[in-house]
Amino acid sequence: MNAPLTTTGRYFDGRSARAHPVRLRLGERLEIAGEAVRLDWSLLDLRAAETAPPLARIGHAEHPGSVEFEDAAFAEALAARCPDLNRREGGGGLTRLVLWSIAAGVSVVLTALYGVPAAANLLAPLVPPSVEARLGQAIETQVVGLLGDPPLCAAPEGRAVLDRLVGRLSQTMALSPPPQVSVRRHATANALALPGGRIVVLSDIIAKSRSADEFAGILAHEFGHVAARDSIRAVIRAGGTSFLLSLVLGDLTGSTVLVAVGQGAIAAGYSREAERAADRAAVTGVDRAGGDGRALAAILERITETHDETPGGLTGFLRSHPYTAERAAAIRAMPGERTDGASLLSEADWRTLRAICGTKDEKAD
Ligand SMILES: [Zn+2]
């Protein structure tokens, strides 16, 4: 009675809008096979998007890809075999749908009256954490893809020091839960806050930091963006009402909207005010954690000097932290809570953290 069923459909990888023709086979698992696609999804992980039959769109709980087909019998068999197919993370399906319908309606009106930025500010606090978490995960996958899939840096000793630093800054900056920070080996000196409290640190910013306090300043600056929910605001701004409508339709993954939103959010960067606010939060946070918050000014200037060496394609990414000279001056002008020259990490811990990519300690010049 559970004989394998097959049908044909289209696979979307969640990064590009391209549809890949695939064959679907439903047995103990859902197998998706095409020219460049070979996936084997557990039935427990399948999630259906809300679509108008006969179109069915099936995503994966932990994967940005999705598959579409028009085969009522296949859809029925999937529904019978997949216990969580119609599960909505966070529950409260109908309430959420109603709220989002209202939000989308309101956003259309607000956008017309005040423009997208104001609408984004008003709507960001309404995004449920479960939706933001899922969005953050999808955008991180996409950002990492855009950067050419740089490897994760997770040498255990370095990771332990980083976790301690993250814990300490989360405390002084009152962030609970602490942001999820990942480090990737990449020759661009930058860090990026994504929705859902995710922060991607590119290893060159660690290499270019001349002290633990400089790096802590960069990290704390991203924490400032997380605290202010700047990234979800940027995503709403970039995606506008189409983003909200796609949320209402339950179509977050595998959609062309998400691709546009992710790229837009990276390219557009944050407002001058958002950058200043994140800097202020960072200086205070690092000071309270026992370091020198003003060290952030020096690293900001240093990474700007080297921007021109960056290969093409990443300029938009780099623009995510603009207005450097002005920011550095403002940071240096901030009243200090403490200036006794103590550092947030010991020299030994800082050396360990610098080796998080598994390489030899780079010259601290
Ligand atoms: Zn920033």
mmCIF file of C-alpha atoms and ligand atoms in Angstrom:
data_model
loop_
_atom_site.group_PDB
_atom_site.id
_atom_site.type_symbol
_atom_site.label_atom_id
_atom_site.label_comp_id
_atom_site.label_asym_id
_atom_site.label_seq_id
_atom_site.Cartn_x
_atom_site.Cartn_y
_atom_site.Cartn_z
ATOM 1 C CA MET A 1 0.000 0.000 0.000
ATOM 2 C CA ASN A 2 3.028 2.256 0.418
ATOM 3 C CA ALA A 3 4.297 1.449 -3.062
ATOM 4 C CA PRO A 4 6.651 4.097 -4.463
ATOM 5 C CA LEU A 5 4.940 6.793 -6.499
ATOM 6 C CA THR A 6 6.603 8.975 -9.089
ATOM 7 C CA THR A 7 5.856 12.231 -10.818
ATOM 8 C CA THR A 8 7.699 15.098 -12.479
ATOM 9 C CA GLY A 9 8.186 18.610 -11.160
ATOM 10 C CA ARG A 10 10.505 21.568 -10.830
ATOM 11 C CA TYR A 11 13.193 22.070 -8.198
ATOM 12 C CA PHE A 12 14.304 25.509 -6.929
ATOM 13 C CA ASP A 13 17.548 25.714 -4.964
ATOM 14 C CA GLY A 14 16.432 28.752 -2.952
ATOM 15 C CA ARG A 15 19.315 30.879 -4.229
ATOM 16 C CA SER A 16 18.474 31.481 -7.847
ATOM 17 C CA ALA A 17 15.112 31.749 -9.559
ATOM 18 C CA ARG A 18 16.004 28.941 -11.968
ATOM 19 C CA ALA A 19 13.642 25.978 -12.169
ATOM 20 C CA HIS A 20 15.375 22.594 -12.536
ATOM 21 C CA PRO A 21 13.216 19.855 -14.106
ATOM 22 C CA VAL A 22 13.246 16.857 -11.751
ATOM 23 C CA ARG A 23 11.654 13.461 -11.203
ATOM 24 C CA LEU A 24 10.113 12.869 -7.789
ATOM 25 C CA ARG A 25 9.873 9.483 -6.183
ATOM 26 C CA LEU A 26 7.943 8.984 -2.979
ATOM 27 C CA GLY A 27 8.876 5.898 -1.024
ATOM 28 C CA GLU A 28 10.345 5.744 2.480
ATOM 29 C CA ARG A 29 11.798 9.163 1.638
ATOM 30 C CA LEU A 30 11.188 11.788 -1.031
ATOM 31 C CA GLU A 31 13.817 11.466 -3.731
ATOM 32 C CA ILE A 32 14.363 14.406 -6.057
ATOM 33 C CA ALA A 33 16.512 13.728 -9.103
ATOM 34 C CA GLY A 34 17.422 15.911 -12.068
ATOM 35 C CA GLU A 35 20.427 16.839 -14.165
ATOM 36 C CA ALA A 36 22.275 18.658 -11.357
ATOM 37 C CA VAL A 37 19.974 17.745 -8.492
ATOM 38 C CA ARG A 38 20.042 14.638 -6.349
ATOM 39 C CA LEU A 39 18.257 14.980 -3.041
ATOM 40 C CA ASP A 40 16.796 12.535 -0.624
ATOM 41 C CA TRP A 41 14.560 14.176 1.956
ATOM 42 C CA SER A 42 13.159 12.548 5.068
ATOM 43 C CA LEU A 43 9.361 12.639 5.070
ATOM 44 C CA LEU A 44 9.506 14.102 8.583
ATOM 45 C CA ASP A 45 11.240 17.238 7.268
ATOM 46 C CA LEU A 46 8.825 18.055 4.459
ATOM 47 C CA ARG A 47 6.737 21.215 4.723
ATOM 48 C CA ALA A 48 4.033 22.248 2.267
ATOM 49 C CA ALA A 49 3.595 25.861 1.234
ATOM 50 C CA GLU A 50 0.064 27.170 0.800
ATOM 51 C CA THR A 51 -0.661 27.007 -2.920
ATOM 52 C CA ALA A 52 -3.718 26.770 -5.171
ATOM 53 C CA PRO A 53 -4.292 23.130 -6.223
ATOM 54 C CA PRO A 54 -3.313 21.341 -8.379
ATOM 55 C CA LEU A 55 -0.019 23.196 -7.809
ATOM 56 C CA ALA A 56 1.819 21.836 -4.770
ATOM 57 C CA ARG A 57 5.046 23.273 -3.394
ATOM 58 C CA ILE A 58 7.051 21.240 -0.910
ATOM 59 C CA GLY A 59 9.953 22.637 1.077
ATOM 60 C CA HIS A 60 12.305 21.216 3.671
ATOM 61 C CA ALA A 61 12.407 22.301 7.316
ATOM 62 C CA GLU A 62 16.196 22.737 7.274
ATOM 63 C CA HIS A 63 16.997 23.413 3.634
ATOM 64 C CA PRO A 64 16.311 26.443 1.429
ATOM 65 C CA GLY A 65 15.312 24.389 -1.625
ATOM 66 C CA SER A 66 11.785 23.468 -2.654
ATOM 67 C CA VAL A 67 10.037 21.460 -5.291
ATOM 68 C CA GLU A 68 6.809 22.129 -7.227
ATOM 69 C CA PHE A 69 4.515 19.766 -9.076
ATOM 70 C CA GLU A 70 0.918 19.457 -10.290
ATOM 71 C CA ASP A 71 -0.166 15.919 -9.460
ATOM 72 C CA ALA A 72 -3.133 15.570 -7.130
ATOM 73 C CA ALA A 73 -2.591 11.863 -6.445
ATOM 74 C CA PHE A 74 1.062 12.443 -5.542
ATOM 75 C CA ALA A 75 0.106 15.373 -3.286
ATOM 76 C CA GLU A 76 -2.490 13.230 -1.553
ATOM 77 C CA ALA A 77 0.006 10.420 -0.966
ATOM 78 C CA LEU A 78 2.526 12.911 0.456
ATOM 79 C CA ALA A 79 -0.083 14.337 2.820
ATOM 80 C CA ALA A 80 -0.896 10.818 4.022
ATOM 81 C CA ARG A 81 2.741 9.895 4.682
ATOM 82 C CA CYS A 82 4.215 13.147 6.034
ATOM 83 C CA PRO A 83 3.081 13.910 9.587
ATOM 84 C CA ASP A 84 4.398 17.493 9.684
ATOM 85 C CA LEU A 85 3.626 18.466 6.108
ATOM 86 C CA ASN A 86 1.317 21.308 7.068
ATOM 87 C CA ARG A 87 3.085 22.270 10.244
ATOM 88 C CA ARG A 88 3.753 25.976 10.639
ATOM 89 C CA GLU A 89 6.706 26.708 12.918
ATOM 90 C CA GLY A 90 5.471 28.676 15.896
ATOM 91 C CA GLY A 91 1.924 27.359 15.708
ATOM 92 C CA GLY A 92 -1.198 29.476 15.794
ATOM 93 C CA GLY A 93 -1.636 29.047 12.039
ATOM 94 C CA LEU A 94 -4.903 30.869 11.594
ATOM 95 C CA THR A 95 -4.095 33.727 13.985
ATOM 96 C CA ARG A 96 -0.762 34.188 12.306
ATOM 97 C CA LEU A 97 -2.331 34.200 8.890
ATOM 98 C CA VAL A 98 -4.885 36.795 9.950
ATOM 99 C CA LEU A 99 -2.171 38.938 11.550
ATOM 100 C CA TRP A 100 -0.028 38.724 8.486
ATOM 101 C CA SER A 101 -2.935 39.530 6.197
ATOM 102 C CA ILE A 102 -3.560 42.621 8.258
ATOM 103 C CA ALA A 103 0.155 43.451 8.286
ATOM 104 C CA ALA A 104 0.364 43.083 4.523
ATOM 105 C CA GLY A 105 -2.706 45.257 4.030
ATOM 106 C CA VAL A 106 -1.374 47.848 6.444
ATOM 107 C CA SER A 107 2.022 47.759 4.761
ATOM 108 C CA VAL A 108 0.508 48.528 1.366
ATOM 109 C CA VAL A 109 -1.194 51.570 2.840
ATOM 110 C CA LEU A 110 1.842 52.681 4.880
ATOM 111 C CA THR A 111 4.148 52.248 1.920
ATOM 112 C CA ALA A 112 1.867 54.379 -0.208
ATOM 113 C CA LEU A 113 1.591 57.076 2.458
ATOM 114 C CA TYR A 114 5.086 57.200 3.954
ATOM 115 C CA GLY A 115 7.339 55.138 1.714
ATOM 116 C CA VAL A 116 8.930 51.769 2.449
ATOM 117 C CA PRO A 117 11.405 52.738 5.251
ATOM 118 C CA ALA A 118 8.669 53.953 7.609
ATOM 119 C CA ALA A 119 6.573 50.890 6.878
ATOM 120 C CA ALA A 120 9.588 48.666 7.622
ATOM 121 C CA ASN A 121 10.143 50.359 10.992
ATOM 122 C CA LEU A 122 6.535 49.831 11.967
ATOM 123 C CA LEU A 123 6.358 46.246 10.764
ATOM 124 C CA ALA A 124 9.689 44.857 11.975
ATOM 125 C CA PRO A 125 8.500 44.390 15.582
ATOM 126 C CA LEU A 126 5.543 42.349 14.298
ATOM 127 C CA VAL A 127 7.633 39.665 12.590
ATOM 128 C CA PRO A 128 7.299 36.515 14.749
ATOM 129 C CA PRO A 129 10.666 35.184 16.038
ATOM 130 C CA SER A 130 10.025 31.807 14.388
ATOM 131 C CA VAL A 131 9.576 33.462 10.993
ATOM 132 C CA GLU A 132 12.641 35.628 11.531
ATOM 133 C CA ALA A 133 14.704 32.593 12.537
ATOM 134 C CA ARG A 134 13.717 30.706 9.413
ATOM 135 C CA LEU A 135 14.370 33.723 7.246
ATOM 136 C CA GLY A 136 17.777 34.246 8.863
ATOM 137 C CA GLN A 137 18.728 30.663 8.172
ATOM 138 C CA ALA A 138 17.704 30.921 4.511
ATOM 139 C CA ILE A 139 19.512 34.248 4.065
ATOM 140 C CA GLU A 140 22.683 32.934 5.707
ATOM 141 C CA THR A 141 22.727 30.020 3.252
ATOM 142 C CA GLN A 142 22.282 32.484 0.455
ATOM 143 C CA VAL A 143 24.945 34.934 1.686
ATOM 144 C CA VAL A 144 27.448 32.117 2.152
ATOM 145 C CA GLY A 145 26.639 31.006 -1.408
ATOM 146 C CA LEU A 146 27.186 34.517 -2.753
ATOM 147 C CA LEU A 147 30.576 34.574 -1.033
ATOM 148 C CA GLY A 148 31.548 31.346 -2.808
ATOM 149 C CA ASP A 149 30.858 28.910 0.051
ATOM 150 C CA PRO A 150 33.864 29.824 2.233
ATOM 151 C CA PRO A 151 34.636 27.104 4.823
ATOM 152 C CA LEU A 152 33.583 27.469 8.450
ATOM 153 C CA CYS A 153 36.375 28.283 10.897
ATOM 154 C CA ALA A 154 35.816 26.293 14.062
ATOM 155 C CA ALA A 155 39.100 25.216 15.643
ATOM 156 C CA PRO A 156 37.796 24.056 19.060
ATOM 157 C CA GLU A 157 40.085 26.227 21.262
ATOM 158 C CA GLY A 158 39.459 29.334 19.167
ATOM 159 C CA ARG A 159 35.756 28.593 19.116
ATOM 160 C CA ALA A 160 35.720 28.313 22.919
ATOM 161 C CA VAL A 161 37.336 31.754 23.292
ATOM 162 C CA LEU A 162 34.887 33.204 20.777
ATOM 163 C CA ASP A 163 31.931 31.675 22.637
ATOM 164 C CA ARG A 164 33.154 33.233 25.885
ATOM 165 C CA LEU A 165 33.521 36.622 24.206
ATOM 166 C CA VAL A 166 30.047 36.316 22.655
ATOM 167 C CA GLY A 167 28.610 35.365 26.057
ATOM 168 C CA ARG A 168 30.264 38.300 27.796
ATOM 169 C CA LEU A 169 29.178 40.876 25.215
ATOM 170 C CA SER A 170 25.635 39.439 25.144
ATOM 171 C CA GLN A 171 25.494 40.027 28.880
ATOM 172 C CA THR A 172 26.742 43.605 28.841
ATOM 173 C CA MET A 173 24.516 44.380 25.842
ATOM 174 C CA ALA A 174 21.479 42.605 27.341
ATOM 175 C CA LEU A 175 21.006 40.278 24.367
ATOM 176 C CA SER A 176 19.154 37.083 25.175
ATOM 177 C CA PRO A 177 19.516 34.604 23.596
ATOM 178 C CA PRO A 178 23.093 35.428 22.518
ATOM 179 C CA PRO A 179 23.574 35.904 18.753
ATOM 180 C CA GLN A 180 24.708 32.880 16.743
ATOM 181 C CA VAL A 181 28.142 33.884 15.478
ATOM 182 C CA SER A 182 29.888 31.898 12.757
ATOM 183 C CA VAL A 183 33.321 32.595 11.304
ATOM 184 C CA ARG A 184 34.157 31.835 7.678
ATOM 185 C CA ARG A 185 37.532 31.903 5.992
ATOM 186 C CA HIS A 186 37.364 34.795 3.566
ATOM 187 C CA ALA A 187 39.751 37.494 2.350
ATOM 188 C CA THR A 188 37.254 40.276 2.965
ATOM 189 C CA ALA A 189 37.428 42.167 6.245
ATOM 190 C CA ASN A 190 33.797 42.327 7.215
ATOM 191 C CA ALA A 191 31.059 41.014 9.442
ATOM 192 C CA LEU A 192 27.353 40.930 8.801
ATOM 193 C CA ALA A 193 24.297 40.721 11.019
ATOM 194 C CA LEU A 194 21.412 38.735 9.540
ATOM 195 C CA PRO A 195 17.835 38.263 10.720
ATOM 196 C CA GLY A 196 17.265 35.868 13.579
ATOM 197 C CA GLY A 197 20.355 37.027 15.515
ATOM 198 C CA ARG A 198 22.804 35.411 13.096
ATOM 199 C CA ILE A 199 26.194 37.009 12.582
ATOM 200 C CA VAL A 200 28.665 35.986 9.913
ATOM 201 C CA VAL A 201 32.254 37.053 10.589
ATOM 202 C CA LEU A 202 34.706 36.848 7.682
ATOM 203 C CA SER A 203 38.122 35.776 8.911
ATOM 204 C CA ASP A 204 40.059 38.676 7.404
ATOM 205 C CA ILE A 205 38.486 41.020 9.945
ATOM 206 C CA ILE A 206 40.099 38.934 12.679
ATOM 207 C CA ALA A 207 43.425 39.001 10.819
ATOM 208 C CA LYS A 208 43.200 42.788 10.454
ATOM 209 C CA SER A 209 42.289 43.369 14.120
ATOM 210 C CA ARG A 210 45.406 44.421 16.039
ATOM 211 C CA SER A 211 43.877 43.722 19.435
ATOM 212 C CA ALA A 212 41.089 41.694 20.987
ATOM 213 C CA ASP A 213 39.288 44.953 21.765
ATOM 214 C CA GLU A 214 39.250 45.960 18.104
ATOM 215 C CA PHE A 215 37.671 42.671 17.124
ATOM 216 C CA ALA A 216 35.298 42.817 20.110
ATOM 217 C CA GLY A 217 34.242 46.270 18.869
ATOM 218 C CA ILE A 218 33.344 44.859 15.433
ATOM 219 C CA LEU A 219 31.466 41.975 17.027
ATOM 220 C CA ALA A 220 29.660 44.302 19.445
ATOM 221 C CA HIS A 221 28.732 46.599 16.546
ATOM 222 C CA GLU A 222 26.969 43.642 14.894
ATOM 223 C CA PHE A 223 25.341 42.851 18.240
ATOM 224 C CA GLY A 224 24.058 46.426 18.148
ATOM 225 C CA HIS A 225 22.386 45.712 14.789
ATOM 226 C CA VAL A 226 20.870 42.532 16.249
ATOM 227 C CA ALA A 227 19.537 44.399 19.303
ATOM 228 C CA ALA A 228 17.955 47.043 17.069
ATOM 229 C CA ARG A 229 16.630 44.385 14.644
ATOM 230 C CA ASP A 230 18.171 46.378 11.791
ATOM 231 C CA SER A 231 18.544 43.363 9.525
ATOM 232 C CA ILE A 232 14.895 42.345 9.521
ATOM 233 C CA ARG A 233 14.048 45.992 8.853
ATOM 234 C CA ALA A 234 16.469 46.008 5.926
ATOM 235 C CA VAL A 235 14.927 42.819 4.593
ATOM 236 C CA ILE A 236 11.418 44.272 4.775
ATOM 237 C CA ARG A 237 12.664 47.452 3.110
ATOM 238 C CA ALA A 238 14.360 45.533 0.328
ATOM 239 C CA GLY A 239 11.464 43.158 -0.247
ATOM 240 C CA GLY A 240 8.670 45.620 0.405
ATOM 241 C CA THR A 241 5.150 44.377 0.264
ATOM 242 C CA SER A 242 6.013 41.410 -1.945
ATOM 243 C CA PHE A 243 8.044 40.049 0.980
ATOM 244 C CA LEU A 244 5.101 40.404 3.335
ATOM 245 C CA LEU A 245 2.730 38.838 0.862
ATOM 246 C CA SER A 246 5.063 35.907 0.411
ATOM 247 C CA LEU A 247 5.064 35.438 4.192
ATOM 248 C CA VAL A 248 1.283 35.466 4.228
ATOM 249 C CA LEU A 249 1.257 32.839 1.499
ATOM 250 C CA GLY A 250 3.712 30.751 3.482
ATOM 251 C CA ASP A 251 6.128 30.842 0.591
ATOM 252 C CA LEU A 252 9.388 31.808 2.249
ATOM 253 C CA THR A 253 11.808 29.316 0.808
ATOM 254 C CA GLY A 254 12.598 28.679 -2.800
ATOM 255 C CA SER A 255 10.934 31.862 -3.914
ATOM 256 C CA THR A 256 12.363 34.488 -6.190
ATOM 257 C CA VAL A 257 11.292 37.034 -3.595
ATOM 258 C CA LEU A 258 13.774 35.705 -1.086
ATOM 259 C CA VAL A 259 16.634 35.958 -3.556
ATOM 260 C CA ALA A 260 15.782 39.570 -4.321
ATOM 261 C CA VAL A 261 15.362 40.344 -0.642
ATOM 262 C CA GLY A 262 18.664 38.825 0.446
ATOM 263 C CA GLN A 263 20.687 40.550 -2.229
ATOM 264 C CA GLY A 264 18.859 43.821 -1.689
ATOM 265 C CA ALA A 265 19.419 43.702 2.042
ATOM 266 C CA ILE A 266 23.142 43.139 1.608
ATOM 267 C CA ALA A 267 23.616 45.759 -1.077
ATOM 268 C CA ALA A 268 21.553 48.496 0.514
ATOM 269 C CA GLY A 269 23.246 48.510 3.906
ATOM 270 C CA TYR A 270 21.917 50.364 6.896
ATOM 271 C CA SER A 271 21.146 54.006 7.425
ATOM 272 C CA ARG A 272 23.680 56.393 8.931
ATOM 273 C CA GLU A 273 21.543 56.557 12.065
ATOM 274 C CA ALA A 274 21.440 52.767 12.405
ATOM 275 C CA GLU A 275 25.255 52.609 12.032
ATOM 276 C CA ARG A 276 25.761 55.314 14.645
ATOM 277 C CA ALA A 277 23.394 53.626 17.054
ATOM 278 C CA ALA A 278 25.178 50.273 16.599
ATOM 279 C CA ASP A 279 28.534 52.015 17.211
ATOM 280 C CA ARG A 280 27.268 53.615 20.417
ATOM 281 C CA ALA A 281 25.908 50.274 21.631
ATOM 282 C CA ALA A 282 29.233 48.619 20.756
ATOM 283 C CA VAL A 283 31.433 51.140 22.587
ATOM 284 C CA THR A 284 29.323 50.913 25.723
ATOM 285 C CA GLY A 285 29.079 47.120 25.491
ATOM 286 C CA VAL A 286 32.845 46.597 25.121
ATOM 287 C CA ASP A 287 33.595 49.119 27.905
ATOM 288 C CA ARG A 288 31.260 47.340 30.281
ATOM 289 C CA ALA A 289 32.755 43.974 29.363
ATOM 290 C CA GLY A 290 36.144 45.281 30.482
ATOM 291 C CA GLY A 291 37.746 46.393 27.206
ATOM 292 C CA ASP A 292 38.368 49.627 25.351
ATOM 293 C CA GLY A 293 35.252 50.432 23.308
ATOM 294 C CA ARG A 294 37.031 53.153 21.328
ATOM 295 C CA ALA A 295 39.314 50.563 19.685
ATOM 296 C CA LEU A 296 36.499 50.142 17.151
ATOM 297 C CA ALA A 297 37.471 53.454 15.493
ATOM 298 C CA ALA A 298 40.941 52.200 14.510
ATOM 299 C CA ILE A 299 39.782 48.927 12.949
ATOM 300 C CA LEU A 300 37.032 50.713 11.015
ATOM 301 C CA GLU A 301 39.595 53.053 9.462
ATOM 302 C CA ARG A 302 41.998 50.212 8.746
ATOM 303 C CA ILE A 303 39.461 48.082 6.850
ATOM 304 C CA THR A 304 38.294 51.039 4.781
ATOM 305 C CA GLU A 305 41.834 51.774 3.577
ATOM 306 C CA THR A 306 42.021 48.296 2.072
ATOM 307 C CA HIS A 307 38.620 48.226 0.374
ATOM 308 C CA ASP A 308 40.096 48.915 -3.051
ATOM 309 C CA GLU A 309 41.995 45.629 -3.043
ATOM 310 C CA THR A 310 38.790 43.664 -2.872
ATOM 311 C CA PRO A 311 37.912 41.683 -5.976
ATOM 312 C CA GLY A 312 34.768 42.738 -7.831
ATOM 313 C CA GLY A 313 31.336 41.558 -6.880
ATOM 314 C CA LEU A 314 31.615 42.296 -3.208
ATOM 315 C CA THR A 315 31.338 46.057 -3.296
ATOM 316 C CA GLY A 316 27.698 45.889 -2.309
ATOM 317 C CA PHE A 317 28.594 43.705 0.629
ATOM 318 C CA LEU A 318 31.248 46.171 1.734
ATOM 319 C CA ARG A 319 28.831 49.031 1.528
ATOM 320 C CA SER A 320 26.986 47.399 4.396
ATOM 321 C CA HIS A 321 29.226 49.411 6.725
ATOM 322 C CA PRO A 322 29.616 52.881 5.205
ATOM 323 C CA TYR A 323 30.413 56.388 6.528
ATOM 324 C CA THR A 324 33.694 55.306 8.110
ATOM 325 C CA ALA A 325 35.556 58.582 8.767
ATOM 326 C CA GLU A 326 32.519 60.184 10.297
ATOM 327 C CA ARG A 327 31.830 57.123 12.423
ATOM 328 C CA ALA A 328 35.400 56.832 13.670
ATOM 329 C CA ALA A 329 35.368 60.478 14.772
ATOM 330 C CA ALA A 330 32.057 60.015 16.586
ATOM 331 C CA ILE A 331 33.346 56.882 18.345
ATOM 332 C CA ARG A 332 36.499 58.659 19.546
ATOM 333 C CA ALA A 333 34.368 61.526 20.840
ATOM 334 C CA MET A 334 32.269 59.229 23.017
ATOM 335 C CA PRO A 335 32.804 59.684 26.749
ATOM 336 C CA GLY A 336 34.686 56.678 28.127
ATOM 337 C CA GLU A 337 33.369 54.661 31.016
ATOM 338 C CA ARG A 338 36.874 53.349 31.651
ATOM 339 C CA THR A 339 40.309 53.870 30.090
ATOM 340 C CA ASP A 340 42.835 52.008 32.240
ATOM 341 C CA GLY A 341 44.268 50.173 29.236
ATOM 342 C CA ALA A 342 43.014 46.720 30.238
ATOM 343 C CA SER A 343 41.968 44.400 27.403
ATOM 344 C CA LEU A 344 38.883 42.248 27.099
ATOM 345 C CA LEU A 345 40.890 39.078 26.414
ATOM 346 C CA SER A 346 44.297 37.952 27.617
ATOM 347 C CA GLU A 347 47.087 37.908 25.003
ATOM 348 C CA ALA A 348 46.982 34.089 25.055
ATOM 349 C CA ASP A 349 43.219 33.969 24.450
ATOM 350 C CA TRP A 350 43.509 36.502 21.653
ATOM 351 C CA ARG A 351 46.214 34.393 19.954
ATOM 352 C CA THR A 352 43.966 31.332 20.284
ATOM 353 C CA LEU A 353 41.015 33.177 18.806
ATOM 354 C CA ARG A 354 43.145 34.383 15.892
ATOM 355 C CA ALA A 355 43.878 30.747 15.059
ATOM 356 C CA ILE A 356 40.180 29.818 14.811
ATOM 357 C CA CYS A 357 40.575 29.054 11.094
ATOM 358 C CA GLY A 358 43.135 26.421 11.953
ATOM 359 C CA THR A 359 45.988 28.476 10.527
ATOM 360 C CA LYS A 360 49.113 29.605 12.334
ATOM 361 C CA ASP A 361 48.682 32.810 14.274
ATOM 362 C CA GLU A 362 48.887 35.605 11.773
ATOM 363 C CA LYS A 363 51.331 38.409 12.281
ATOM 364 C CA ALA A 364 49.841 40.826 14.752
ATOM 365 C CA ASP A 365 51.918 43.719 13.362
HETATM 366 ZN ZN ZN B 1 26.889 48.246 10.792
#
